[in-house]
């Protein structure tokens, strides 16, 4: 139902029928661990135990599947739990190719957790398809990418990567957290798996940790569903309820995030204290053409900028902003700002970090949906203090 409707309509209605017992318009929080059976093994739908199925979670799973244009959605306790479920598709000896400035926690999982189980990885700059092609080995089973990347906001051509990976027999997983389903739908470009950290734009209010996978293929869906239950890192009913509340406004929030970020990116680019601004919506972004092709409705709420004067300048700026809160995370209605080298990307070795361009003058903005004039005034005052 609703599959042929527009994004905003699906955001509000997909997966959510009035509650069958009362007609409640909002999906209730089914806070239960088990379900009563009429006779041994006679259960309603697949409701035998709430790790395997919960109606609140199921509504969110159907909602997110619809927003990504996928057939199956699966929700987990965090984005990293969703990542771990994907890795259960692999076995010891398999090789994975990661994009080079992947989310720090994703990198840590591959480097410190999955490696122990014999799953190896290489990192490549996937904006360079020759480099990607050269990274495949006979054991490569999965290609893992984010676009826009974190924190350098590189844009990877999903369609090109997916077609190359397919020719090599590898599964393509796209972490779509930064774009959100409102701006980019990787399944439509040939990706096999879409991951979201629901903690970010999908939640949008900085009050839930959650993760989701969306897929089209029956076989992959079945194996992920098995892992979701067998390994057990499920999303709780209350968090599912909060996220159903959030997705109803996703399109409206993301539209404002994009408008504000575009204004602020242009403002930053004109300031003498700023050495460089990275925003995929700007024509001076090296991959703007790819962004224009695969994103729709805007270029997101994330901006990265390098301040002249390195760490001392960045430190002063980050201490002086008032409306932008200095914090990790992103995608909430309130504006956040952070220093990747010291904060989100500290788990990456310094030489590696600098080699990929995460220097000490780099700051990352998660532009919220406040009044943009107030945000610009806040930035202006902090820049003046440098
Ligand atoms: C936050 C984030 C994750 C991890 O999600 P959690 O919900 O924090 O586990 C993965 N990928 C990206 C791009 C993220 O921003």
mmCIF file of C-alpha atoms and ligand atoms in Angstrom, residues 78-80 103 106 146 175 177-178 195 197 199-200 209-210 330, ligand 1:
data_model
loop_
_atom_site.group_PDB
_atom_site.id
_atom_site.type_symbol
_atom_site.label_atom_id
_atom_site.label_comp_id
_atom_site.label_asym_id
_atom_site.label_seq_id
_atom_site.Cartn_x
_atom_site.Cartn_y
_atom_site.Cartn_z
ATOM 1 C CA UNK A 78 21.991 0.848 16.639
ATOM 2 C CA UNK A 79 23.547 1.594 13.278
ATOM 3 C CA UNK A 80 26.572 -0.468 14.259
ATOM 4 C CA UNK A 103 32.439 6.439 9.634
ATOM 5 C CA UNK A 106 32.450 1.312 11.029
ATOM 6 C CA UNK A 146 29.093 5.930 2.359
ATOM 7 C CA UNK A 175 25.490 3.575 4.391
ATOM 8 C CA UNK A 177 22.910 7.961 6.873
ATOM 9 C CA UNK A 178 24.286 11.322 5.707
ATOM 10 C CA UNK A 195 22.088 0.980 6.036
ATOM 11 C CA UNK A 197 21.957 4.975 11.564
ATOM 12 C CA UNK A 199 20.185 7.973 15.356
ATOM 13 C CA UNK A 200 20.813 10.744 12.829
ATOM 14 C CA UNK A 209 19.962 5.261 19.055
ATOM 15 C CA UNK A 210 18.857 2.903 16.294
ATOM 16 C CA UNK A 330 24.552 14.812 13.568
HETATM 17 C C1 LIG B 1 26.401 7.323 13.511
HETATM 18 C C2 LIG B 1 26.735 6.607 12.278
HETATM 19 C C3 LIG B 1 26.821 5.218 12.251
HETATM 20 C C4 LIG B 1 26.638 4.359 13.474
HETATM 21 O O1 LIG B 1 25.350 4.436 13.968
HETATM 22 P P1 LIG B 1 24.977 4.236 15.524
HETATM 23 O O2 LIG B 1 23.507 4.409 15.518
HETATM 24 O O3 LIG B 1 25.709 5.321 16.278
HETATM 25 O O4 LIG B 1 25.443 2.889 15.919
HETATM 26 C C5 LIG B 1 27.112 4.607 11.040
HETATM 27 N N1 LIG B 1 27.333 5.324 9.928
HETATM 28 C C6 LIG B 1 27.270 6.672 9.929
HETATM 29 C C7 LIG B 1 27.533 7.402 8.656
HETATM 30 C C8 LIG B 1 26.981 7.357 11.091
HETATM 31 O O5 LIG B 1 26.938 8.691 11.079
#
